[in-house]
mmCIF file of C-alpha atoms and ligand atoms in Angstrom:
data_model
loop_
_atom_site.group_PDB
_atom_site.id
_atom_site.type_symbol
_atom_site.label_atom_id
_atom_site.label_comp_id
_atom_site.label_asym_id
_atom_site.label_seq_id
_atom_site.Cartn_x
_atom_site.Cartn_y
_atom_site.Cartn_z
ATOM 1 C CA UNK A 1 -14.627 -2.952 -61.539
ATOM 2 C CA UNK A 2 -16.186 -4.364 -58.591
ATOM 3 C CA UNK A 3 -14.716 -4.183 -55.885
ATOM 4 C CA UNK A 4 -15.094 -7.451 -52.895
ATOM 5 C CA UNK A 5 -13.899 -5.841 -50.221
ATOM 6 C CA UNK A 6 -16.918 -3.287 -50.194
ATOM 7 C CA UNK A 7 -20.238 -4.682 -48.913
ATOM 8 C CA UNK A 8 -23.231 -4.452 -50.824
ATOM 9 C CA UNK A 9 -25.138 -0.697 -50.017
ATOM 10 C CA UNK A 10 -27.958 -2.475 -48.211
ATOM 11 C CA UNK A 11 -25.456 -4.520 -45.675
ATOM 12 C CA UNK A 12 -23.624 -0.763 -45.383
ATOM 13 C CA UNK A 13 -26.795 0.697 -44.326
ATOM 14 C CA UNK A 14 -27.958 -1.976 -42.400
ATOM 15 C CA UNK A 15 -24.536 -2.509 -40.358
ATOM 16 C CA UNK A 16 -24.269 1.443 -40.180
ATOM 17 C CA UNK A 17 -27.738 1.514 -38.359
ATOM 18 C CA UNK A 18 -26.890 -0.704 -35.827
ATOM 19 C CA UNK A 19 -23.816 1.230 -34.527
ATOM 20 C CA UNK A 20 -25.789 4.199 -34.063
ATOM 21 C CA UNK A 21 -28.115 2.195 -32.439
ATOM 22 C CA UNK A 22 -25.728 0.709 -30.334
ATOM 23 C CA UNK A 23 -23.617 4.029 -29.594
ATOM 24 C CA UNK A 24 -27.416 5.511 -28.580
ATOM 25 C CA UNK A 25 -27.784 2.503 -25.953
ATOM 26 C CA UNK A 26 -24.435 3.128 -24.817
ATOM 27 C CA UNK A 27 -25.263 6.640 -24.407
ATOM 28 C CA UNK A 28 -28.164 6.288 -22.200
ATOM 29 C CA UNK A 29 -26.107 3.843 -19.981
ATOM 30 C CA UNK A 30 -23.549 6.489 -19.538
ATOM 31 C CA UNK A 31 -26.156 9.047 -18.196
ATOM 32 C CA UNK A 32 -27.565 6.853 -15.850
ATOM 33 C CA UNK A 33 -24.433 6.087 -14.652
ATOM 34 C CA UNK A 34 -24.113 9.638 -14.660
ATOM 35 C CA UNK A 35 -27.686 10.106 -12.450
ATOM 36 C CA UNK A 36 -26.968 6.972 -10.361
ATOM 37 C CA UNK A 37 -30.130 4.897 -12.303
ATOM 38 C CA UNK A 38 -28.198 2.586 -12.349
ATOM 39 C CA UNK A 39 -24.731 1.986 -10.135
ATOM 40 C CA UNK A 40 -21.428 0.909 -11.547
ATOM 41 C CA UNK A 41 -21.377 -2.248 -9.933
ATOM 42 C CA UNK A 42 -24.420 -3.772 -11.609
ATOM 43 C CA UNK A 43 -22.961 -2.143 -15.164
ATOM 44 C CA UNK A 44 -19.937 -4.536 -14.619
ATOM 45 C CA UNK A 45 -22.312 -7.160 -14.078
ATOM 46 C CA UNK A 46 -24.175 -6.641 -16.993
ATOM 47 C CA UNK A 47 -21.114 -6.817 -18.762
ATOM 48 C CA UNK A 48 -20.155 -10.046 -17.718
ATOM 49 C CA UNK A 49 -23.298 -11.542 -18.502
ATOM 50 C CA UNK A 50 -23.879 -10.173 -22.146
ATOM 51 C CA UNK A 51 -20.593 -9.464 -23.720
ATOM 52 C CA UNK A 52 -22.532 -7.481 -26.501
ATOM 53 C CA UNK A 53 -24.532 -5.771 -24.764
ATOM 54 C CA UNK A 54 -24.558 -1.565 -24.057
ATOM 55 C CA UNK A 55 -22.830 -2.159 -20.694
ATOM 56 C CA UNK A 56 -19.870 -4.879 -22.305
ATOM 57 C CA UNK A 57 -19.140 -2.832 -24.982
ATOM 58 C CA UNK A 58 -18.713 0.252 -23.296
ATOM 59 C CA UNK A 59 -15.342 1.501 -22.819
ATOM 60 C CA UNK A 60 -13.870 1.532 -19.410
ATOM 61 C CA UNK A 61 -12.349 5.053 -19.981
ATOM 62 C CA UNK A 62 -16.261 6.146 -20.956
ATOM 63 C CA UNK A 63 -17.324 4.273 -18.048
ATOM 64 C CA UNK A 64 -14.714 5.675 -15.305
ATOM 65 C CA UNK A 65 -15.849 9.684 -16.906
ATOM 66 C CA UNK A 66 -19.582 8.977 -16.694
ATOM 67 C CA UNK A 67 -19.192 8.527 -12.704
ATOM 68 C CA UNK A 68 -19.753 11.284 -10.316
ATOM 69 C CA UNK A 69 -16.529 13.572 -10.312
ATOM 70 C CA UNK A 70 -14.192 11.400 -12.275
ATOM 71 C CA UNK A 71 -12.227 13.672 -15.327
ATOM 72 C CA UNK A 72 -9.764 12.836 -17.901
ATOM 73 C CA UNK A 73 -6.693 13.468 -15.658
ATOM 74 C CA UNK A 74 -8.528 11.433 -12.903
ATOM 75 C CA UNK A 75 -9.375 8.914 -14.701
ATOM 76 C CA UNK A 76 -6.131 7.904 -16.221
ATOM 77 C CA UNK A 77 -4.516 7.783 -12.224
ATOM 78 C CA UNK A 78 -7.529 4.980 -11.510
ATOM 79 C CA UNK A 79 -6.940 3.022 -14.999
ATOM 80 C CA UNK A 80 -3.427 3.266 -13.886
ATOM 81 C CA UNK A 81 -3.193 2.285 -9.625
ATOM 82 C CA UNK A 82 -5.921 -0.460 -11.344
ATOM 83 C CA UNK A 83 -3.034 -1.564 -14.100
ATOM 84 C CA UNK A 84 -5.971 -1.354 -17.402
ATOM 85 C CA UNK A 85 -5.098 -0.274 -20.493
ATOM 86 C CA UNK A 86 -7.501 3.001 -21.680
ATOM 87 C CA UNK A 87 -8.511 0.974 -24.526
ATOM 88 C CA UNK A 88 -10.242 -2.014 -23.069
ATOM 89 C CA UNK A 89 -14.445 -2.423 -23.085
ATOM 90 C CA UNK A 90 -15.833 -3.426 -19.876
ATOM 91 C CA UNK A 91 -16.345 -7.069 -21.327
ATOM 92 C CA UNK A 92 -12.870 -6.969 -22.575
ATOM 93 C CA UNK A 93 -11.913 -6.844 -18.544
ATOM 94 C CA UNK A 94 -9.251 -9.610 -16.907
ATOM 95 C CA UNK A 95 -10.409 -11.364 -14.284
ATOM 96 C CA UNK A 96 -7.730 -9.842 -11.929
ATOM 97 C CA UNK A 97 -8.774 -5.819 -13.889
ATOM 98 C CA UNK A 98 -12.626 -6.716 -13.085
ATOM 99 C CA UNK A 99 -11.727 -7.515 -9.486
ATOM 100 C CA UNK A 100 -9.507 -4.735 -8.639
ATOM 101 C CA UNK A 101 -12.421 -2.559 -10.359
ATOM 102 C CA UNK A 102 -15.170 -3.889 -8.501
ATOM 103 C CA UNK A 103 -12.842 -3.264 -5.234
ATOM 104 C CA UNK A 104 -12.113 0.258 -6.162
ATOM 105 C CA UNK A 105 -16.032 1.238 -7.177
ATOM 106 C CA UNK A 106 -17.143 -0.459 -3.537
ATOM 107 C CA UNK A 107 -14.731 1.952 -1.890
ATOM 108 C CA UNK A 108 -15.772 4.753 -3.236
ATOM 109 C CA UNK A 109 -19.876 4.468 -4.365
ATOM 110 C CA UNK A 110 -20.973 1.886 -2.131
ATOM 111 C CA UNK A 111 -23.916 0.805 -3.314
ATOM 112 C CA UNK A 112 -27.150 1.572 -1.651
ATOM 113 C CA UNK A 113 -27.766 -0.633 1.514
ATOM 114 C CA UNK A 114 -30.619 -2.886 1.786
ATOM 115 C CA UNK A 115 -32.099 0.067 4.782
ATOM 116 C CA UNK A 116 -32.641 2.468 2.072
ATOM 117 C CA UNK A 117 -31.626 5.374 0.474
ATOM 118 C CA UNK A 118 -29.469 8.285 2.230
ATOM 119 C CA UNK A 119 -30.768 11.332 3.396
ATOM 120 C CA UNK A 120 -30.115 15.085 2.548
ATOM 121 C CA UNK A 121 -27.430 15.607 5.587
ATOM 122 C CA UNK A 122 -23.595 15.140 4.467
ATOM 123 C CA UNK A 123 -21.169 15.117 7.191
ATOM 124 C CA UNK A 124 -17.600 16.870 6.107
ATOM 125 C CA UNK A 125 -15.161 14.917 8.242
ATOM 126 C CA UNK A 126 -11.581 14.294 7.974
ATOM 127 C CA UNK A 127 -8.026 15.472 9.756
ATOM 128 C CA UNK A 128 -7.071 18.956 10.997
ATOM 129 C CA UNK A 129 -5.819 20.894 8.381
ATOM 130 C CA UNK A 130 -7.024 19.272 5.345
ATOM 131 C CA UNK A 131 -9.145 22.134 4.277
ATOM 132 C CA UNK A 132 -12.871 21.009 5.342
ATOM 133 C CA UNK A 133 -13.341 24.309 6.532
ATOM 134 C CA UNK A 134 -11.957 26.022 3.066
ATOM 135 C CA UNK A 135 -14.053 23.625 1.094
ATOM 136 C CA UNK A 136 -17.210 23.623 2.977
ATOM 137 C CA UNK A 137 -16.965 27.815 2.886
ATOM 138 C CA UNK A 138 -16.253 27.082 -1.174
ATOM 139 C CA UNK A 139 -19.408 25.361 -1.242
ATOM 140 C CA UNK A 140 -21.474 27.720 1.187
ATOM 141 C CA UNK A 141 -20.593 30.409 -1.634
ATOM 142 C CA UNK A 142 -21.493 28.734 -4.651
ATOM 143 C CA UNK A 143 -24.039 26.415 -3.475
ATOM 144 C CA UNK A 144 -26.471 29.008 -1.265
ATOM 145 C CA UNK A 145 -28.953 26.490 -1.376
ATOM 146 C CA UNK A 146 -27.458 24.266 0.513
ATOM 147 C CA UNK A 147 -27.176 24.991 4.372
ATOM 148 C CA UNK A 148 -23.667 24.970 6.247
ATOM 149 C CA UNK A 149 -24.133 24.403 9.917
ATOM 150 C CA UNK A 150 -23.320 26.550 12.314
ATOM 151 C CA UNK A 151 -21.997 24.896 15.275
ATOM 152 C CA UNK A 152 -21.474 26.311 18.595
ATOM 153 C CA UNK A 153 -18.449 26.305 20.577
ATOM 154 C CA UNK A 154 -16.982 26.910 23.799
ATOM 155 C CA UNK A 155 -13.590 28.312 22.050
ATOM 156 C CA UNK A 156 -12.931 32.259 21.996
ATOM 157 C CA UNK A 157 -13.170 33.642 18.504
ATOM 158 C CA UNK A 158 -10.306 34.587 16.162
ATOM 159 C CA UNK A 159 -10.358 37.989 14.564
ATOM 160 C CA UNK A 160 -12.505 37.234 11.809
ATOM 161 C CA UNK A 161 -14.568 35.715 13.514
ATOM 162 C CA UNK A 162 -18.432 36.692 13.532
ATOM 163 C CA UNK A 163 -20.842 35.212 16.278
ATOM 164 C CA UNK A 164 -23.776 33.653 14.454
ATOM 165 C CA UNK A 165 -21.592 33.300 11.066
ATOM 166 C CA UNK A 166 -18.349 31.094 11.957
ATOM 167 C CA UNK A 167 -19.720 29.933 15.398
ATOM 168 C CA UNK A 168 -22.270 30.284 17.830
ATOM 169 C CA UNK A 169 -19.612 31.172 20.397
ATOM 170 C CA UNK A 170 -20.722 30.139 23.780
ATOM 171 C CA UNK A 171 -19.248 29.961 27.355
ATOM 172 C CA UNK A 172 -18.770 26.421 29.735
ATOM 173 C CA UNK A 173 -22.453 26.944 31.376
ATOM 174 C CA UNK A 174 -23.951 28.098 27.819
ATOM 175 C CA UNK A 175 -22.738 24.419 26.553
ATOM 176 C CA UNK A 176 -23.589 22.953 29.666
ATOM 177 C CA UNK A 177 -27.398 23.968 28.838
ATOM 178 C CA UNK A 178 -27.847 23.783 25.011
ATOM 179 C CA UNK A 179 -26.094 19.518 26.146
ATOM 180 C CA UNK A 180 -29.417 19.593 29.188
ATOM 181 C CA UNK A 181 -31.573 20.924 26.906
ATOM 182 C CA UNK A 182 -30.878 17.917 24.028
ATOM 183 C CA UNK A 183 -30.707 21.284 21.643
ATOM 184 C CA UNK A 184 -27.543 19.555 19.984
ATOM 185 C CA UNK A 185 -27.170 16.788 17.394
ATOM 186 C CA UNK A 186 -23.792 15.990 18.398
ATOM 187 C CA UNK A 187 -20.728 17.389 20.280
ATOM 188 C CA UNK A 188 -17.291 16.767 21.286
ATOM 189 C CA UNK A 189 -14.452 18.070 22.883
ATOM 190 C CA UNK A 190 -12.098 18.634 20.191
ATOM 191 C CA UNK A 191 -8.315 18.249 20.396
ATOM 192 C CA UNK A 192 -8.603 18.000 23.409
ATOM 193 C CA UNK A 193 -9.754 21.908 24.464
ATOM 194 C CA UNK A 194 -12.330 23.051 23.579
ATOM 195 C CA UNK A 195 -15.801 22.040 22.976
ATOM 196 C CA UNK A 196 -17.462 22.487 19.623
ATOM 197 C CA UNK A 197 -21.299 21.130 18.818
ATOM 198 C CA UNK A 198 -23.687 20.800 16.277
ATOM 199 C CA UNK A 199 -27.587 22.630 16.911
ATOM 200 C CA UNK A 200 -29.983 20.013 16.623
ATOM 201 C CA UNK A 201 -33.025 22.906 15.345
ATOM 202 C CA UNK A 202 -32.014 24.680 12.168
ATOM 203 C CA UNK A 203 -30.928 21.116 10.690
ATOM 204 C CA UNK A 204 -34.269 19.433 11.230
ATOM 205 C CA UNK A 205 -36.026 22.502 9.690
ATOM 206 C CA UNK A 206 -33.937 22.643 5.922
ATOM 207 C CA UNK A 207 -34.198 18.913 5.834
ATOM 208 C CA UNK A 208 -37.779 19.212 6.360
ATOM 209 C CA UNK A 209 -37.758 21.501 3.907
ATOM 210 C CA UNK A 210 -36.307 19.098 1.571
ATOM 211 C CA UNK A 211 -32.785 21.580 1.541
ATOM 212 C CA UNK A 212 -29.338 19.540 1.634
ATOM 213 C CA UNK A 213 -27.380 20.140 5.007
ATOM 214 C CA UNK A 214 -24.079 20.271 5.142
ATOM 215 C CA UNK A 215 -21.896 19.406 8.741
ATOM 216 C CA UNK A 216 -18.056 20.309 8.899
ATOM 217 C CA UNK A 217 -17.363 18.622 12.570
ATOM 218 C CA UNK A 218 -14.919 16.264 13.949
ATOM 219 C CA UNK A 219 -14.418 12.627 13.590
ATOM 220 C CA UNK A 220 -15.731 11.922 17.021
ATOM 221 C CA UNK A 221 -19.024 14.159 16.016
ATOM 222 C CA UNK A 222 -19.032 12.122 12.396
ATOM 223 C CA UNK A 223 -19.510 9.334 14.716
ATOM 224 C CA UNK A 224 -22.231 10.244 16.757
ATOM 225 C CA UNK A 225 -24.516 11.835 13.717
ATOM 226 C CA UNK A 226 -23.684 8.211 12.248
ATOM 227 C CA UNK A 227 -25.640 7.072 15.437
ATOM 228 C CA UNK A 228 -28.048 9.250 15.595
ATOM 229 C CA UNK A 229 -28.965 9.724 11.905
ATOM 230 C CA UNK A 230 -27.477 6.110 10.055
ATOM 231 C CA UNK A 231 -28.660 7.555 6.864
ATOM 232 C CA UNK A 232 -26.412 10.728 6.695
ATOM 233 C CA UNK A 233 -24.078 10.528 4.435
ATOM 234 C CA UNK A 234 -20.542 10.703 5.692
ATOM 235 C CA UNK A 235 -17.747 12.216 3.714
ATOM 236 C CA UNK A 236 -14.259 11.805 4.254
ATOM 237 C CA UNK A 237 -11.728 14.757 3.135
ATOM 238 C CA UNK A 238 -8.009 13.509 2.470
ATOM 239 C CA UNK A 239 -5.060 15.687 1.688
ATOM 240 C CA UNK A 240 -2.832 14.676 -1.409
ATOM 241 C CA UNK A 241 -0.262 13.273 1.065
ATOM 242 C CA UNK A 242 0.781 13.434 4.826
ATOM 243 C CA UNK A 243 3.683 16.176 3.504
ATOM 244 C CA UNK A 244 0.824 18.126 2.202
ATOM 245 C CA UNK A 245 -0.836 18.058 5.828
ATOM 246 C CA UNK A 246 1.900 19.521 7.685
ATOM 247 C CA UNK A 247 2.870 22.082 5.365
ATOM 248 C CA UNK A 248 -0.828 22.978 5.429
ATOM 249 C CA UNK A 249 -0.600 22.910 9.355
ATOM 250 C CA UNK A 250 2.608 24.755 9.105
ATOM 251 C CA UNK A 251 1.603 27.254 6.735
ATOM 252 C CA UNK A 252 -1.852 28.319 8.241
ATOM 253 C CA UNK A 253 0.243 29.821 11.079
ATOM 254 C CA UNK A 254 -2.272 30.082 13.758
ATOM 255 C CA UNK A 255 -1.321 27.246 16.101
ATOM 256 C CA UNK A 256 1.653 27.421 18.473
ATOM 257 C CA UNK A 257 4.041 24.702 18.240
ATOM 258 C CA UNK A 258 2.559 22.385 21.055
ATOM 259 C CA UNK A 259 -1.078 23.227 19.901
ATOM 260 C CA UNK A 260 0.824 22.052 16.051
ATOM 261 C CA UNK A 261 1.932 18.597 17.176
ATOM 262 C CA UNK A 262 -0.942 17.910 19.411
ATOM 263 C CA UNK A 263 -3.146 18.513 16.144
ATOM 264 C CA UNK A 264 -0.816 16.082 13.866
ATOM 265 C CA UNK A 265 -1.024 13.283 16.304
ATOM 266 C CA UNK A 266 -4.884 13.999 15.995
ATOM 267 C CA UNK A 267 -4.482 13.736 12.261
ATOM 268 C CA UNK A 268 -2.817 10.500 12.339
ATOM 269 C CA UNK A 269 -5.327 9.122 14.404
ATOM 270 C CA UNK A 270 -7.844 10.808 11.934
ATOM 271 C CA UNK A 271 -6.444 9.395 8.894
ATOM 272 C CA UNK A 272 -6.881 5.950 9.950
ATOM 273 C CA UNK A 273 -10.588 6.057 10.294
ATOM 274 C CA UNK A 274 -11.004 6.919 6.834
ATOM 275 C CA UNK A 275 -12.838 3.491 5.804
ATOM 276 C CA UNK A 276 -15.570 3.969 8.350
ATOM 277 C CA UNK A 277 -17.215 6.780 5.653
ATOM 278 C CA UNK A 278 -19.048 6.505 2.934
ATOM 279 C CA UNK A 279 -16.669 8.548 0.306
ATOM 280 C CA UNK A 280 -13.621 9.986 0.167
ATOM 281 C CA UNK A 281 -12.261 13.160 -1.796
ATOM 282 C CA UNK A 282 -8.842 14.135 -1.817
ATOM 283 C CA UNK A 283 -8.831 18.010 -1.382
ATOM 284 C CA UNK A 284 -5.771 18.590 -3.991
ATOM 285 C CA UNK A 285 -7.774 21.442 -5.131
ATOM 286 C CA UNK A 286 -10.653 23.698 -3.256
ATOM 287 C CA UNK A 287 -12.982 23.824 -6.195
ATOM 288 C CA UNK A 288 -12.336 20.094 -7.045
ATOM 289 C CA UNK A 289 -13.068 19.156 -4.033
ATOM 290 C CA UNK A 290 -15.871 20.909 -3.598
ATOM 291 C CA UNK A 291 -17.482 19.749 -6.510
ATOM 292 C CA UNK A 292 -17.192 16.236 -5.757
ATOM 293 C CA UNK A 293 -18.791 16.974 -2.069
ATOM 294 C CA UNK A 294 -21.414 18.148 -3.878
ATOM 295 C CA UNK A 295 -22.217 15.434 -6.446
ATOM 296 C CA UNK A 296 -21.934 13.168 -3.570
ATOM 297 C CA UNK A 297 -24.871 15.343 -1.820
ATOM 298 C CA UNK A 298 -26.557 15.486 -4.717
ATOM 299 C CA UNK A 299 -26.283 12.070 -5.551
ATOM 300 C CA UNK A 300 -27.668 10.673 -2.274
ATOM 301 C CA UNK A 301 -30.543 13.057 -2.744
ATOM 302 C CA UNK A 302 -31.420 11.952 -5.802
ATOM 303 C CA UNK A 303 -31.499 8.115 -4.738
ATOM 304 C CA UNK A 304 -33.906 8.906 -1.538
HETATM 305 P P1 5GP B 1 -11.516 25.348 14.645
HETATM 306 O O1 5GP B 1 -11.300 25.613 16.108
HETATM 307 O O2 5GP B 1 -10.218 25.328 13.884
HETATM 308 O O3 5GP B 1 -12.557 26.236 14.022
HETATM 309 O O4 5GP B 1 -12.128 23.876 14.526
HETATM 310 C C1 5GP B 1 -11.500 22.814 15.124
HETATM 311 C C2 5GP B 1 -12.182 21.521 14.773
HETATM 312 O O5 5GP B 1 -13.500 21.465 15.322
HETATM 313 C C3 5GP B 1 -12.368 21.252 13.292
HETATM 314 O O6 5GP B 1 -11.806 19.973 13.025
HETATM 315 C C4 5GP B 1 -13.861 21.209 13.090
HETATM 316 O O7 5GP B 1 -14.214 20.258 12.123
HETATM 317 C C5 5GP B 1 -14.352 20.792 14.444
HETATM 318 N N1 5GP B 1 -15.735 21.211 14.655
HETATM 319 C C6 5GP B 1 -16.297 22.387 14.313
HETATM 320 N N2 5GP B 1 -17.597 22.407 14.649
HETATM 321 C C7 5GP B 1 -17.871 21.201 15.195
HETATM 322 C C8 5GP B 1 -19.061 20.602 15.728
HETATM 323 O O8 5GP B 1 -20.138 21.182 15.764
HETATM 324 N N3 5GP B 1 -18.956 19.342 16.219
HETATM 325 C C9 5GP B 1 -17.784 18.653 16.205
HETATM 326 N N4 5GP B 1 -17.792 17.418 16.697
HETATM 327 N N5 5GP B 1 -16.657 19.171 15.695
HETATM 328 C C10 5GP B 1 -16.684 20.434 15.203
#
C-alpha cells in the first residue's frame, strides 16, 4: 500500500539535508553570539529582515543562553520581566516583545561605540556592602592572571589586614605626596573618612603587558577612571534587593551604628547611578557573579 502522507525518499533526503544545514548555520550564529562576532542587537536585526534566515529562526530561549552569562534559570526571569513565551523564534517576535528586547540587550551589552573598542581595565563599582570586595577576591583566586589593584589608603588596617596585600596603607602626608607626585589614577575620600586611591604604575605596566586589570573603588573613583581612561570598562555590582543590602551591612558586623547608616545613605545614593556603567551583575551569588565580571572582561578584550 502506498502510503500519501510519506514523501518520496529523495524529497526526505533532500528536506532532511537542509535542516541540518540550517541547525549548522544556527549553530555558528550562537557561538558568535557567544564570542561577541557578532552582537545581539544586529542578530535581531537580521531577523527582522530575513524571516528564514539563521538569525529569524533561532529560538529566543537559544538566543538569550548563547549571551555572555545568561543560564537556564536566568534566562526564564528575562523571557519573563520581557512577557515572551520560551517557544517563540526571534522572527516570531511582537512588535511590543522585539522592543522590550532590544531595550533590555542595550542595557546590558551596549554595543560598541563608534570611539572603539574597550580596553583591558574593568572598574568593580557599586554600593557598600554589595560584595565587590568578596567577588573581586573570588576572582583574584581563580583568575591569577588577571591583576586586582591594590589601592592605597589613608584608613588604619583591620586585623587581617596585610600592607601591600589588602592596601597600601598610608598616612595624611604619604597621600598628600603619592596626589603631588600624579602617582595615582584616581582617589577619593570615601564615606566621608577616609581616603582610599588607586596607583597609577602597576596598572599601566599589566595593561602594557596585554594582562586584564581589575579596580574595586568607589563610585566617585568609577567616575574619574571614566575620565581619565573613557575606554575602561565600568561594571556595576547590584545586590538582589535593598533588604539584601542591609542585612549584608548588618551582618558583616564591623561598622558601628552611625558608621552603618552613614554607609546606607551612601548606598542609596550609589544605587541610583547605576545607568551611568556599562553592565550590571546582580551579586545573588559570589561565584555567579564573578563569572559574569569576568566574561564581561573578557569580552571587552576580545573586541579591542
Ligand atoms: P573598605 O574601607 O571597606 O576596605 O573600603 C571602603 C570603600 O572604599 C569600598 O567601597 C571600596 O570600593 C572603596 N575603595 C577601595 N579602594 C579604593 C580606591 O583606590 N579608590 C576609590 N575611589 N575607592 C576605593
Amino acid at each position: 500500500m502506498v502510503d500519501k502522507q510519506t514523501p518520496p525518499e529523495v524529497d526526505r533526503a533532500a528536506a532532511s539535508r537542509k535542516a541540518v544545514a540550517a541547525r549548522r548555520a544556527r549553530a555558528s550564529l550562537k557561538r558568535d553570539i557567544a564570542t561577541r562576532v557578532v552582537s545581539p542587537q544586529e542578530v535581531l536585526r537580521r531577523a527582522d529582515t530575513d524571516s528564514l534566515s539563521p538569525a529569524g529562526t533561532l529560538r529566543i530561549t537559544d538566543f538569550l543562553t548563547a549571551l555572555p552569562a545568561i543560564g537556564e534559570s536566568k534566562r526564564e526571569r528575562i523571557l519573563a520581566e520581557l512577557g515572551i513565551s520560551n517557544v517563540k523564534r526571534l522572527a516570531g517576535l511582537g512588535v511590543r516583545q522585539r522592543r522590550a528586547l532590544d531595550t533590555w540587550l542595550e542595557g546590558r551589552f551596549p554595543e560598541p561605540r563608534p570611539r572603539g573598542a574597550r580596553s583591558r581595565l574593568i572598574v568593580l563599582a557599586g554600593p557598600t556592602a554589595v560584595g565587590k570586595g568578596t567577588v573581586a577576591t573570588h576572582i583574584q583566586e581563580h583568575h591569577p592572571e588577571i591583576l586586582l589593584s591594590v589601592s592605597a589608603t589613608t584608613r588604619t588596617p583591620r586585623p587581617s589586614e596585610v600592607d601591600g596585600q589588602h592596601y597600601f596603607f598610608v598616612d595624611d602626608a604619604g597621600f598628600d605626596d603619592l596626589i603631588a607626585r600624579g602617582e595615582l589614577l584616581e582617589y577619593a575620600t570615601v564615606h566621608n573618612a577616609h581616603r582610599y586611591g588607586t596607583p597609577r604604575a602597576p596598572i599601566d605596566k599589566a595593561l602594557a603587558e596585554g594582562r586584564t586589570v581589575l579596580l574595586e573603588i568607589d563610585l566617585q573613583g568609577a567616575r574619574q577612571v571614566r575620565e581619565a581612561a573613557p575606554d575602561a570598562t565600568l561594571v556595576f555590582l547590584l545586590p538582589p534587593s535593598w533588604d539584601e543590602l542591609v542585612q549584608r551591612l548588618v551582618g558583616r558586623g564591623t561598622e558601628d551604628d552611625e558608621e552603618r547608616a552613614r554607609r546606607l545613605r551612601t548606598a542609596r545614593v550609589e544605587l541610583a547611578s547605576q545607568h551611568e556603567f556599562d553592565y550590571r551583575v546582580v551579586n545573588a551569588d559570589v561565584a555567579e557573579a564573578a563569572r559574569e565580571v569576568v566574561e564581561l572582561a573578557q569580552a571587552s578584550s576580545r573586541a579591542s
